[in-house]
mmCIF file of C-alpha atoms and ligand atoms in Angstrom:
data_model
loop_
_atom_site.group_PDB
_atom_site.id
_atom_site.type_symbol
_atom_site.label_atom_id
_atom_site.label_comp_id
_atom_site.label_asym_id
_atom_site.label_seq_id
_atom_site.Cartn_x
_atom_site.Cartn_y
_atom_site.Cartn_z
ATOM 1 C CA MET Z 1365 -51.269 42.957 -26.649
ATOM 2 C CA ARG Z 1366 -47.622 42.328 -27.290
ATOM 3 C CA LYS Z 1367 -46.599 39.264 -29.272
ATOM 4 C CA ILE Z 1368 -44.126 37.034 -27.531
ATOM 5 C CA SER Z 1369 -41.130 36.410 -29.707
ATOM 6 C CA PRO Z 1370 -38.459 33.754 -29.040
ATOM 7 C CA LEU Z 1371 -36.057 36.606 -28.302
ATOM 8 C CA ASP Z 1372 -38.061 37.620 -25.218
ATOM 9 C CA GLU Z 1373 -37.619 34.205 -23.737
ATOM 10 C CA LEU Z 1374 -33.886 34.380 -24.238
ATOM 11 C CA ASP Z 1375 -33.732 37.755 -22.521
ATOM 12 C CA GLU Z 1376 -35.487 36.369 -19.525
ATOM 13 C CA LEU Z 1377 -33.127 33.429 -19.288
ATOM 14 C CA ASP Z 1378 -30.183 35.818 -19.347
ATOM 15 C CA GLU Z 1379 -31.409 37.375 -16.160
ATOM 16 C CA LEU Z 1380 -31.293 34.103 -14.304
ATOM 17 C CA GLU Z 1381 -28.234 34.402 -12.141
ATOM 18 C CA GLU Z 1382 -26.132 31.467 -11.207
ATOM 19 C CA PRO Z 1383 -24.390 31.455 -7.842
ATOM 20 C CA ASP Z 1384 -20.638 32.030 -8.159
ATOM 21 C CA ASP Z 1385 -19.730 28.541 -6.986
ATOM 22 C CA TRP Z 1386 -22.015 26.820 -9.448
ATOM 23 C CA ARG Z 1387 -20.340 24.076 -11.481
ATOM 24 C CA PRO Z 1388 -21.911 21.728 -13.975
ATOM 25 C CA PRO Z 1389 -22.509 18.391 -12.212
ATOM 26 C CA LEU Z 1390 -19.791 15.824 -12.882
ATOM 27 C CA LEU Z 1391 -20.799 13.057 -15.227
ATOM 28 C CA PRO Z 1392 -19.942 9.610 -13.940
ATOM 29 C CA LEU Z 1393 -16.805 8.416 -15.711
ATOM 30 C CA ILE Z 1394 -17.602 5.200 -17.522
ATOM 31 C CA ARG Z 1395 -14.806 3.236 -19.110
ATOM 32 C CA TYR Z 1396 -15.596 0.576 -21.640
ATOM 33 C CA CYS Z 1397 -13.764 -2.627 -22.472
ATOM 34 C CA GLY Z 1398 -10.829 -2.066 -24.816
ATOM 35 C CA ALA Z 1399 -11.376 -5.305 -26.759
ATOM 36 C CA THR Z 1400 -12.537 -4.745 -30.324
ATOM 37 C CA GLY Z 1401 -16.284 -5.035 -30.633
ATOM 38 C CA CYS Z 1402 -16.915 -5.417 -26.892
ATOM 39 C CA ARG Z 1403 -19.167 -2.778 -25.330
ATOM 40 C CA ARG Z 1404 -19.156 -4.019 -21.747
ATOM 41 C CA ARG Z 1405 -17.712 -1.913 -18.952
ATOM 42 C CA ALA Z 1406 -14.021 -2.249 -18.048
ATOM 43 C CA ARG Z 1407 -13.100 -3.773 -14.682
ATOM 44 C CA PRO Z 1408 -12.218 -1.231 -11.995
ATOM 45 C CA GLY Z 1409 -8.550 -0.427 -12.543
ATOM 46 C CA GLY Z 1410 -8.401 -2.512 -15.742
ATOM 47 C CA ARG Z 1411 -8.650 -1.965 -19.481
ATOM 48 C CA HIS Z 1412 -11.037 -4.768 -20.268
ATOM 49 C CA CYS Z 1413 -14.292 -6.156 -19.001
ATOM 50 C CA ALA Z 1414 -14.142 -9.129 -16.626
ATOM 51 C CA GLY Z 1415 -15.000 -11.594 -19.427
ATOM 52 C CA CYS Z 1416 -12.383 -10.361 -21.894
ATOM 53 C CA HIS Z 1417 -9.795 -10.155 -19.149
ATOM 54 C CA ALA Z 1418 -10.373 -13.725 -18.011
ATOM 55 C CA ALA Z 1419 -10.262 -14.915 -21.642
ATOM 56 C CA ALA Z 1420 -6.973 -13.061 -22.216
ATOM 57 C CA VAL Z 1421 -5.450 -14.601 -19.078
ATOM 58 C CA ARG Z 1422 -6.554 -18.093 -20.174
ATOM 59 C CA ARG Z 1423 -5.125 -17.540 -23.665
ATOM 60 C CA TYR Z 1424 -1.826 -16.287 -22.261
ATOM 61 C CA ARG Z 1425 -1.537 -19.265 -19.900
ATOM 62 C CA ASP Z 1426 -2.258 -21.697 -22.712
ATOM 63 C CA GLU Z 1427 0.327 -20.124 -24.997
ATOM 64 C CA HIS Z 1428 3.014 -19.933 -22.324
ATOM 65 C CA ARG Z 1429 2.249 -23.119 -20.415
ATOM 66 C CA ARG Z 1430 5.777 -24.500 -20.604
ATOM 67 C CA ALA Z 1431 7.586 -21.256 -19.718
ATOM 68 C CA LEU Z 1432 5.201 -20.608 -16.841
ATOM 69 C CA ALA Z 1433 5.758 -24.088 -15.427
ATOM 70 C CA VAL Z 1434 9.533 -23.617 -15.538
ATOM 71 C CA ARG Z 1435 9.268 -20.229 -13.885
ATOM 72 C CA ARG Z 1436 6.963 -21.612 -11.194
ATOM 73 C CA ARG Z 1437 9.374 -24.475 -10.500
ATOM 74 C CA ASP Z 1438 12.351 -22.106 -10.264
ATOM 75 C CA ALA Z 1439 10.497 -19.719 -8.005
ATOM 76 C CA ALA Z 1440 9.353 -22.585 -5.794
ATOM 77 C CA ALA Z 1441 12.914 -23.861 -5.451
ATOM 78 C CA THR Z 1442 14.342 -20.520 -4.344
ATOM 79 C CA ARG Z 1443 11.600 -19.311 -1.988
ATOM 80 C CA ASP Z 1444 12.329 -18.859 1.702
ATOM 81 C CA ASP Z 1445 10.524 -20.562 4.599
ATOM 82 C CA ASP Z 1446 8.033 -17.731 4.869
ATOM 83 C CA ALA Z 1447 7.029 -17.930 1.218
ATOM 84 C CA ARG Z 1448 6.917 -21.726 1.438
ATOM 85 C CA ALA Z 1449 4.506 -21.546 4.383
ATOM 86 C CA ARG Z 1450 2.312 -19.012 2.581
ATOM 87 C CA ASP Z 1451 2.210 -21.109 -0.613
ATOM 88 C CA SER Z 1452 1.365 -24.223 1.329
ATOM 89 C CA ALA Z 1453 -1.440 -22.399 3.187
ATOM 90 C CA ARG Z 1454 -2.837 -21.146 -0.115
ATOM 91 C CA ALA Z 1455 -2.688 -24.624 -1.621
ATOM 92 C CA LYS Z 1456 -4.508 -26.091 1.398
ATOM 93 C CA LEU Z 1457 -7.198 -23.457 1.071
ATOM 94 C CA ALA Z 1458 -7.619 -24.150 -2.654
ATOM 95 C CA MET Z 1459 -7.876 -27.890 -1.931
ATOM 96 C CA ALA Z 1460 -10.459 -27.320 0.821
ATOM 97 C CA LEU Z 1461 -12.535 -25.217 -1.574
ATOM 98 C CA ARG Z 1462 -12.358 -27.906 -4.264
ATOM 99 C CA ARG Z 1463 -13.335 -30.628 -1.817
ATOM 100 C CA GLY Z 1464 -16.097 -28.470 -0.407
ATOM 101 C CA THR Z 1465 -14.866 -28.731 3.177
ATOM 102 C CA LEU Z 1466 -14.632 -24.954 3.262
ATOM 103 C CA GLU Z 1467 -16.978 -22.480 1.640
ATOM 104 C CA ARG Z 1468 -16.270 -19.151 0.093
ATOM 105 C CA GLY Z 1469 -17.856 -16.330 2.095
ATOM 106 C CA CYS Z 1470 -19.026 -12.877 1.048
ATOM 107 C CA CYS Z 1471 -16.825 -9.801 1.202
ATOM 108 C CA ARG Z 1472 -16.642 -8.997 4.891
ATOM 109 C CA GLU Z 1473 -16.673 -5.284 4.078
ATOM 110 C CA CYS Z 1474 -19.390 -4.941 1.469
ATOM 111 C CA GLY Z 1475 -20.976 -8.386 1.140
ATOM 112 C CA ALA Z 1476 -20.037 -8.820 -2.537
ATOM 113 C CA ARG Z 1477 -20.158 -12.418 -3.830
ATOM 114 C CA ALA Z 1478 -17.009 -12.295 -5.976
ATOM 115 C CA VAL Z 1479 -14.267 -12.712 -3.393
ATOM 116 C CA VAL Z 1480 -10.712 -13.865 -2.862
ATOM 117 C CA GLY Z 1481 -9.380 -15.308 0.363
ATOM 118 C CA LEU Z 1482 -6.725 -13.524 2.383
ATOM 119 C CA ILE Z 1483 -4.758 -15.663 4.811
ATOM 120 C CA ALA Z 1484 -3.225 -13.601 7.601
ATOM 121 C CA ASP Z 1485 -1.317 -16.392 9.319
ATOM 122 C CA PRO Z 1486 -0.162 -19.401 7.257
ATOM 123 C CA ALA Z 1487 -0.223 -21.567 10.396
ATOM 124 C CA ASP Z 1488 -3.946 -20.867 10.708
ATOM 125 C CA TRP Z 1489 -4.997 -21.014 7.062
ATOM 126 C CA ARG Z 1490 -8.624 -21.782 7.933
ATOM 127 C CA ALA Z 1491 -8.984 -18.266 9.342
ATOM 128 C CA VAL Z 1492 -9.547 -16.746 5.909
ATOM 129 C CA ALA Z 1493 -10.689 -13.177 5.356
ATOM 130 C CA TRP Z 1494 -12.970 -13.109 2.327
ATOM 131 C CA VAL Z 1495 -12.810 -9.817 0.465
ATOM 132 C CA CYS Z 1496 -13.831 -8.483 -2.937
ATOM 133 C CA ARG Z 1497 -11.214 -7.129 -5.347
ATOM 134 C CA GLU Z 1498 -11.616 -3.555 -4.135
ATOM 135 C CA HIS Z 1499 -11.484 -4.399 -0.453
ATOM 136 C CA ARG Z 1500 -8.593 -6.764 -1.080
ATOM 137 C CA ALA Z 1501 -6.551 -3.802 -2.344
ATOM 138 C CA ALA Z 1502 -7.568 -1.763 0.711
ATOM 139 C CA GLU Z 1503 -6.725 -4.638 3.064
ATOM 140 C CA LEU Z 1504 -3.298 -5.219 1.478
ATOM 141 C CA GLU Z 1505 -2.578 -1.502 1.690
ATOM 142 C CA ARG Z 1506 -3.499 -1.558 5.385
ATOM 143 C CA ARG Z 1507 -1.195 -4.540 5.965
ATOM 144 C CA ARG Z 1508 1.666 -2.809 4.152
ATOM 145 C CA GLU Z 1509 1.160 0.242 6.348
ATOM 146 C CA ASP Z 1510 1.131 -1.947 9.461
ATOM 147 C CA ALA Z 1511 4.363 -3.617 8.367
ATOM 148 C CA ALA Z 1512 5.979 -0.242 7.628
ATOM 149 C CA GLN Z 1513 4.872 1.000 11.037
ATOM 150 C CA ARG Z 1514 6.339 -2.088 12.709
ATOM 151 C CA THR Z 1515 9.647 -1.530 10.878
ATOM 152 C CA ALA Z 1516 9.661 2.123 11.935
ATOM 153 C CA ASP Z 1517 8.885 1.126 15.537
ATOM 154 C CA ALA Z 1518 11.685 -1.456 15.505
ATOM 155 C CA LYS Z 1519 14.131 1.138 14.157
ATOM 156 C CA GLN Z 1520 13.048 3.599 16.822
ATOM 157 C CA ALA Z 1521 13.447 0.991 19.572
ATOM 158 C CA ALA Z 1522 16.903 0.023 18.243
ATOM 159 C CA TRP Z 1523 17.949 3.666 18.257
ATOM 160 C CA TYR Z 1524 16.781 4.123 21.872
ATOM 161 C CA ASP Z 1525 18.709 1.011 22.914
ATOM 162 C CA GLU Z 1526 21.828 2.173 21.185
ATOM 163 C CA ARG Z 1527 21.517 5.689 22.581
ATOM 164 C CA ALA Z 1528 21.214 4.372 26.144
ATOM 165 C CA ARG Z 1529 24.208 2.072 25.623
ATOM 166 C CA VAL Z 1530 26.419 4.818 24.153
ATOM 167 C CA LEU Z 1531 25.430 7.452 26.745
ATOM 168 C CA ALA Z 1532 26.266 4.993 29.524
ATOM 169 C CA ALA Z 1533 29.625 4.234 27.887
ATOM 170 C CA ILE Z 1534 30.397 7.957 27.556
ATOM 171 C CA GLU Z 1535 29.773 8.417 31.301
ATOM 172 C CA LEU Z 1536 32.621 5.981 31.927
ATOM 173 C CA LEU Z 1537 35.143 7.790 29.699
ATOM 174 C CA PRO Z 1538 37.957 9.918 31.141
ATOM 175 C CA PRO Z 1539 36.775 13.566 31.536
ATOM 176 C CA ASP Z 1540 38.958 14.961 28.737
ATOM 177 C CA GLU Z 1541 37.713 12.398 26.201
ATOM 178 C CA ARG Z 1542 34.152 13.085 27.264
ATOM 179 C CA ALA Z 1543 34.727 16.837 26.859
ATOM 180 C CA THR Z 1544 36.069 16.291 23.309
ATOM 181 C CA LEU Z 1545 32.952 14.303 22.361
ATOM 182 C CA GLN Z 1546 30.670 16.905 23.952
ATOM 183 C CA ALA Z 1547 32.375 19.686 22.015
ATOM 184 C CA LEU Z 1548 31.856 17.746 18.777
ATOM 185 C CA ALA Z 1549 28.223 17.067 19.660
ATOM 186 C CA ALA Z 1550 27.518 20.754 20.326
ATOM 187 C CA ARG Z 1551 28.413 21.688 16.738
ATOM 188 C CA GLY Z 1552 25.092 22.550 15.139
ATOM 189 C CA PRO Z 1553 24.362 23.350 11.504
ATOM 190 C CA ALA Z 1554 25.968 26.534 10.112
ATOM 191 C CA GLY Z 1555 28.210 27.172 13.101
ATOM 192 C CA THR Z 1556 25.457 27.204 15.722
ATOM 193 C CA GLN Z 1557 25.957 25.759 19.202
ATOM 194 C CA LEU Z 1558 23.526 23.063 20.307
ATOM 195 C CA SER Z 1559 22.307 22.767 23.862
ATOM 196 C CA PRO Z 1560 22.786 19.340 25.480
ATOM 197 C CA ASP Z 1561 19.048 18.654 25.497
ATOM 198 C CA ALA Z 1562 18.615 19.235 21.763
ATOM 199 C CA PRO Z 1563 17.796 15.953 19.965
ATOM 200 C CA LEU Z 1564 20.504 16.702 17.396
ATOM 201 C CA TYR Z 1565 23.080 17.082 20.186
ATOM 202 C CA VAL Z 1566 22.373 13.545 21.394
ATOM 203 C CA MET Z 1567 22.525 12.192 17.837
ATOM 204 C CA ASN Z 1568 25.839 14.006 17.286
ATOM 205 C CA LEU Z 1569 27.167 12.669 20.558
ATOM 206 C CA VAL Z 1570 26.346 9.074 19.650
ATOM 207 C CA ARG Z 1571 27.801 9.576 16.168
ATOM 208 C CA ALA Z 1572 30.969 11.161 17.563
ATOM 209 C CA TYR Z 1573 31.399 8.312 20.037
ATOM 210 C CA LYS Z 1574 31.072 5.707 17.275
ATOM 211 C CA ALA Z 1575 33.232 7.502 14.709
ATOM 212 C CA PRO Z 1576 36.733 5.964 14.712
ATOM 213 C CA LEU Z 1577 38.514 9.324 14.184
ATOM 214 C CA ALA Z 1578 36.986 10.992 17.217
ATOM 215 C CA ARG Z 1579 38.207 8.324 19.617
HETATM 216 ZN ZN1 ZN I 2352 -14.839 -7.039 -23.075
HETATM 217 ZN ZN1 ZN I 2353 -15.964 -5.583 -0.701
#
């Protein structure tokens, strides 16, 4: 009978083949609080744990109380109607929470208990969306995208209006002036000729009509 040596075991392990796409499993990335001596986990997206962060904010506010008050007063004096309405809605919400006439809900996305209130319409501040920190970021991102989309839509609509107005005005021009504009509009990039139904042709036409030199 053959004696089993540790080397035999190693040889057998060597024959175990790993599939080509095998990767070691990812370890969950855990970040710890950066405060000296604190071993709690850092907040998502932050350097410190929730406790140390809150303490740091309190300390900062205490140390800079006067400067912060001045800044708040200045900012309040220069804000526009929109900002004023939003601030007032937030203040009403804070007051309602203190008085207990309104209760904090759970995150409407994940049910977490630690939430902040998002007010969509300052005129209707009681319609609060309660969201946790993570879902607040997602919600704000969604609102920014909505706003950007609305701006893009408004720009598009303005361009269509203007195009219709200019094309109608060009129809009324004397034929030779119209021909000059059309010749300018047909000039494509690098000496190419654009056909009248190319989008760039229409843009060129509108630009040529509005340019003072072409008229
Ligand atoms: Zn900490
Ligand atoms: Zn949530």
